[in-house]
Short mmCIF file of C-alpha atoms in Angstrom, two decimals:
data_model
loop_
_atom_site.label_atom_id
_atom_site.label_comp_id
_atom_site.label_asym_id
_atom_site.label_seq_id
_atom_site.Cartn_x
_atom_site.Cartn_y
_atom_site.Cartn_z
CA UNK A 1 127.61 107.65 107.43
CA UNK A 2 127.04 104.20 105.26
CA UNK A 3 124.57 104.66 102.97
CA UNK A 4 121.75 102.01 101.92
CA UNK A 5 123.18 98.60 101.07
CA UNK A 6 121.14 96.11 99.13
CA UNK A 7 122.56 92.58 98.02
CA UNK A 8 123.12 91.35 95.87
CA UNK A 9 123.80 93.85 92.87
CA UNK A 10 123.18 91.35 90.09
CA UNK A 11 120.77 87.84 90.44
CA UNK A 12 119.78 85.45 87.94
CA UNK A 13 116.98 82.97 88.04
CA UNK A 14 115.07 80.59 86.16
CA UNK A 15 111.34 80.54 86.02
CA UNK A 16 109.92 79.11 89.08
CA UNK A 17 112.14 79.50 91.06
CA UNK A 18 112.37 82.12 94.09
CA UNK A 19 114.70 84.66 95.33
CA UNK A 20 115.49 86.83 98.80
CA UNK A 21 117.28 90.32 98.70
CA UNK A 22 118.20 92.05 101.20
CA UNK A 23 118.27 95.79 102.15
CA UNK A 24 120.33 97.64 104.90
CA UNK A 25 119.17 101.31 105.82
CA UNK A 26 121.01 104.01 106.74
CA UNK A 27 121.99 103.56 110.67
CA UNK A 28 118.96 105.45 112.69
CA UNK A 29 116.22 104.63 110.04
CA UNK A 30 113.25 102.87 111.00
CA UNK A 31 111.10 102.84 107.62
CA UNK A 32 112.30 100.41 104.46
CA UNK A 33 110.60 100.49 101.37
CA UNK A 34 110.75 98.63 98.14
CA UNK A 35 110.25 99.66 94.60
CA UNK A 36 109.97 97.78 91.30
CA UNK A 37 111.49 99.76 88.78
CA UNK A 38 110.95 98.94 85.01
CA UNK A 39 111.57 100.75 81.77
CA UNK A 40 108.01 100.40 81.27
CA UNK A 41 106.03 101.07 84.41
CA UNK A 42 108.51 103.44 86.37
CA UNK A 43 108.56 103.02 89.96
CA UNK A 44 106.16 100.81 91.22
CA UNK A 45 106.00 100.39 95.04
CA UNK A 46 105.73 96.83 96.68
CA UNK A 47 105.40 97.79 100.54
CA UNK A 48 107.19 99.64 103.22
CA UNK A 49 108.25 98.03 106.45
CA UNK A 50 108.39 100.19 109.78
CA UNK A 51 109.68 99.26 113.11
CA UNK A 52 109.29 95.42 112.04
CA UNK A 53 105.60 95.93 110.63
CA UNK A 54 104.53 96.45 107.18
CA UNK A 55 102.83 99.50 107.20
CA UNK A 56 101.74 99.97 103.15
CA UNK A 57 101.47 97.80 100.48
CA UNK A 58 101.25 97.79 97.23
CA UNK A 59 99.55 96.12 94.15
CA UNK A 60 101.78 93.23 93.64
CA UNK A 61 100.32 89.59 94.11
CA UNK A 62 101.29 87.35 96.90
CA UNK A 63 104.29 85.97 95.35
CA UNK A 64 106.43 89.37 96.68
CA UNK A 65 106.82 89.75 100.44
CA UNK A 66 108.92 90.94 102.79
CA UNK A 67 110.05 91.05 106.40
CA UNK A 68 112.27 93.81 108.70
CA UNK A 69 114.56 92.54 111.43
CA UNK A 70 114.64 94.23 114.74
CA UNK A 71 118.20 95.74 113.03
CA UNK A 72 115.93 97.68 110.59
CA UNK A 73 117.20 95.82 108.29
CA UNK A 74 114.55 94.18 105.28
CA UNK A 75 114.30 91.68 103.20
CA UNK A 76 111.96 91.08 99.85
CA UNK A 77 110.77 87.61 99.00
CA UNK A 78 109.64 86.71 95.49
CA UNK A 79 108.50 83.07 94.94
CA UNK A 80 107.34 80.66 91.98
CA UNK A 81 109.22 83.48 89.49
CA UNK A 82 107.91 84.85 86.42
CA UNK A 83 109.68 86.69 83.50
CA UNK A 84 107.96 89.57 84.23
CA UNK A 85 109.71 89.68 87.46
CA UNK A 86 112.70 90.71 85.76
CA UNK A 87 113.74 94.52 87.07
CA UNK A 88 115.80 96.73 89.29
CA UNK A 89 114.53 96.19 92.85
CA UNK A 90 115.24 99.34 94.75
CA UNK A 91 114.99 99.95 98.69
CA UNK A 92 114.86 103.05 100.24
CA UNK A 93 114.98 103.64 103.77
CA UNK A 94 113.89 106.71 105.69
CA UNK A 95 113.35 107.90 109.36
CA UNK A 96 109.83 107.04 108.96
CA UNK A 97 107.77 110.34 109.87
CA UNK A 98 106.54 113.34 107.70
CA UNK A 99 110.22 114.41 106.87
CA UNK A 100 112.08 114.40 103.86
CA UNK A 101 112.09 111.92 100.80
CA UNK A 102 113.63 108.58 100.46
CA UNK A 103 117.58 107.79 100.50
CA UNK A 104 117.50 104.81 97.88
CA UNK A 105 120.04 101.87 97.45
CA UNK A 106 121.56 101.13 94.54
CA UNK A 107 119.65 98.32 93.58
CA UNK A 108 119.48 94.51 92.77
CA UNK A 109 118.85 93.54 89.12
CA UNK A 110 117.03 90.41 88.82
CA UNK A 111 116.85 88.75 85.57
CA UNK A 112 114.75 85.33 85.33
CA UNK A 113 115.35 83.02 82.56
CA UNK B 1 95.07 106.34 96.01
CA UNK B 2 96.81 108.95 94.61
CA UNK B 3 98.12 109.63 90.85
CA UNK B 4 101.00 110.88 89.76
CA UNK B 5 101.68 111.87 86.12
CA UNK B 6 104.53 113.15 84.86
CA UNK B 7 105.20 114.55 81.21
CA UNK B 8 106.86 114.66 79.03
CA UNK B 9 108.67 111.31 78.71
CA UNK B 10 111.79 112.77 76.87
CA UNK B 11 113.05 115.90 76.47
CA UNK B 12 115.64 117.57 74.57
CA UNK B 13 117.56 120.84 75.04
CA UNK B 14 120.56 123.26 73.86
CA UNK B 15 123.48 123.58 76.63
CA UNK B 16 122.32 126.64 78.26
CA UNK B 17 118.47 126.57 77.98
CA UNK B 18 115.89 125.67 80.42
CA UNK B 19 113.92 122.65 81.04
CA UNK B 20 110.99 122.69 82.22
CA UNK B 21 108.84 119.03 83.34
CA UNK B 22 105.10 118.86 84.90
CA UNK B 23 103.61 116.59 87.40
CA UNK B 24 100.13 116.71 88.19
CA UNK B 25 98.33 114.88 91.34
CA UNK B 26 95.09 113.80 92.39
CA UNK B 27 94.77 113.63 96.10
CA UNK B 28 94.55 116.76 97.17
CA UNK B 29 95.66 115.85 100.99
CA UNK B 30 99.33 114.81 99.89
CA UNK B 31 101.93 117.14 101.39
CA UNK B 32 104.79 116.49 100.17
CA UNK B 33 106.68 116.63 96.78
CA UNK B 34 109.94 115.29 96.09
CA UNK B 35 111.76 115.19 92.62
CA UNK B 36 114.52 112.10 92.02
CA UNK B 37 117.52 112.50 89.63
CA UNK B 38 118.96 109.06 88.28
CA UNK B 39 121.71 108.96 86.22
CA UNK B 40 122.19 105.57 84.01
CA UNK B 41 123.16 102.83 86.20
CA UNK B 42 122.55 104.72 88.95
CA UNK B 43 120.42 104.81 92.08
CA UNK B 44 117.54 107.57 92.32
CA UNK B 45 118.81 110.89 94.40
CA UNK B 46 116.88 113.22 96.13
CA UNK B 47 117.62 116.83 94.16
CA UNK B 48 114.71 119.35 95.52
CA UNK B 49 111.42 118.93 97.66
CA UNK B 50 108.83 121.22 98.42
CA UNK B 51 105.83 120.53 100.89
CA UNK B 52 102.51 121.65 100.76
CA UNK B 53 102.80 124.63 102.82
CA UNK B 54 105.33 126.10 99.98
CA UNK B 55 104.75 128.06 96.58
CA UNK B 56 108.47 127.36 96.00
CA UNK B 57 111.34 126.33 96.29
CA UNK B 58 115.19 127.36 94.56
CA UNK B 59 118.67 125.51 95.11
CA UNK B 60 121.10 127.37 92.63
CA UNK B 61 119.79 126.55 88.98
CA UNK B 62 117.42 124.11 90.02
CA UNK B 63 113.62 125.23 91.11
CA UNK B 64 110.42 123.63 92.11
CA UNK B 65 107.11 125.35 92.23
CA UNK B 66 103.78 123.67 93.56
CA UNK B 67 99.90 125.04 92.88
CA UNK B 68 98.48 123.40 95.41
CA UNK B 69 94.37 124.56 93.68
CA UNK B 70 95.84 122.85 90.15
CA UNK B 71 97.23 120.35 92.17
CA UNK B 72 100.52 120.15 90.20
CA UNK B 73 103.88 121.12 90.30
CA UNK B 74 106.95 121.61 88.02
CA UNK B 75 110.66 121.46 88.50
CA UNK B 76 113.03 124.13 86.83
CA UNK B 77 116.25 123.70 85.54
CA UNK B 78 117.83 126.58 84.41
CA UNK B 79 121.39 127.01 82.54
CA UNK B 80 121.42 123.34 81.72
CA UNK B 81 124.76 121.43 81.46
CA UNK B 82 125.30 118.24 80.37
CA UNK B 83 125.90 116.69 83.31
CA UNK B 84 122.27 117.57 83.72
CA UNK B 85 121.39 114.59 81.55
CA UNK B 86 119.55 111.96 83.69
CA UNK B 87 115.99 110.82 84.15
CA UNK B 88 113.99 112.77 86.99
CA UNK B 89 111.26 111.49 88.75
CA UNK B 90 108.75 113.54 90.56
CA UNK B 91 106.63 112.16 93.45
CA UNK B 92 103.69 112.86 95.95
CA UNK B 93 103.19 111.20 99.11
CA UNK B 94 100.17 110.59 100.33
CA UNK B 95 98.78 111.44 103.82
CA UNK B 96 98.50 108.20 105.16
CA UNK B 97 102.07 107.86 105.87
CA UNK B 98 105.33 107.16 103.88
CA UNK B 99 103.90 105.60 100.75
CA UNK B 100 105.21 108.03 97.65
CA UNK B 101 103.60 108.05 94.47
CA UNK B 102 105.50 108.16 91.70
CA UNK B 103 105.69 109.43 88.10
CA UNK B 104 106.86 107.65 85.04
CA UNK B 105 110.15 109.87 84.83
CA UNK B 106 111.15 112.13 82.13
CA UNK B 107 114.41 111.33 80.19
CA UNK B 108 116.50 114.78 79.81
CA UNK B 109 119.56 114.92 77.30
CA UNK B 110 121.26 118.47 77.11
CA UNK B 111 123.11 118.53 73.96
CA UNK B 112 126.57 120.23 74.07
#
């Protein structure tokens, strides 16, 4: 079974710009989340998408958002970006109910310049 | 909402000893306790998980133990190898529905 696929593995960006990734769980799974992961602060959620709705968020600003297809598959926005932006964005998808942890993709590293 | 923290940030052991890392949590209503392993370059895997309903929990050399009054919980590693080396991540998700909480990871280097 194919695990969780996130493109692209590498991005670079300059300051201002904005940037889509994309995120495809594991076939069956319902919930997509998305993590900001820096040496600094750790894992830092953004929000988790179920059946097409965002069902958590987290304390990012505005700029990040994100959207699931009727696929289950997800995408994360981030607009006007900042160097602070720069990180490993990881999804994890899950069935969605009280069952076991996360299965996490292997990430897209976004650096802004 | 609920907070995770996680110590220590590094640690350091002989091939062969334990290692030992803490998490404590703050809502007492999460129920469920997951620890990630991620290796450099490398995505976060699930390694051991113990729910609320559990005292603990053992997978060969690997252990998790939860005091649910304390509210925290502690993964084991016993007979460490180097492979072992990795950062783990413990986590505690909430009861509102799949949001985890995180900790800020622990960096573990098992010295040959």
């Amino acid at each position: 079974k194919a695990g969780v696929t996130q493109t692209p593995r590498y991005l670079i960006k300059t300051r201002g710009q904005q940037v889509t990734l994309s995120c495809s769980p594991i076939s069956g799974h319902r919930s997509v989340s998305w993590y900001q992961q820096t040496p600094g602060q750790g894992l830092q959620f953004l929000f988790e998408y179920f059946s097409e709705t965002q069902r958590n968020k987290g304390n990012f600003p505005g700029r990040f958002s994100g959207r699931q297809f009727s696929n289950s598959r997800s995408e994360m926005n981030v607009s006007t970006l900042e160097l602070g932006d720069s990180a490993l964005y990881l999804c994890a998808s899950s069935l969605g109910g009280q069952e076991i942890g996360y299965t996490f993709g292997s990430g897209t590293r976004l650096t802004v310049v | 909402g609920e907070n995770v923290e996680q110590h220590p940030s590094t640690l350091s052991v002989q091939e062969g000893d334990s290692a030992v890392i803490k998490c404590t949590y703050s809502d007492s209503a999460s129920n469920y306790f997951p620890w990630y392993k991620q290796e450099l370059g490398k995505r976060p895997q699930l390694i051991i998980d113990i729910r609320s309903n559990v005292g603990e929990k053992k997978d060969q050399r690997i252990a998790v133990t939860l005091n649910k009054t304390a509210k925290h919980f502690s993964l084991h590693i016993t007979e460490t190898q180097p492979e072992d080396s990795a950062v783990y991540f413990c986590a505690a998700r909430g009861p509102g529905g799949n949001q985890f909480y995180f900790g800020t990871g622990t960096s573990l280097t098992v010295i040959p």
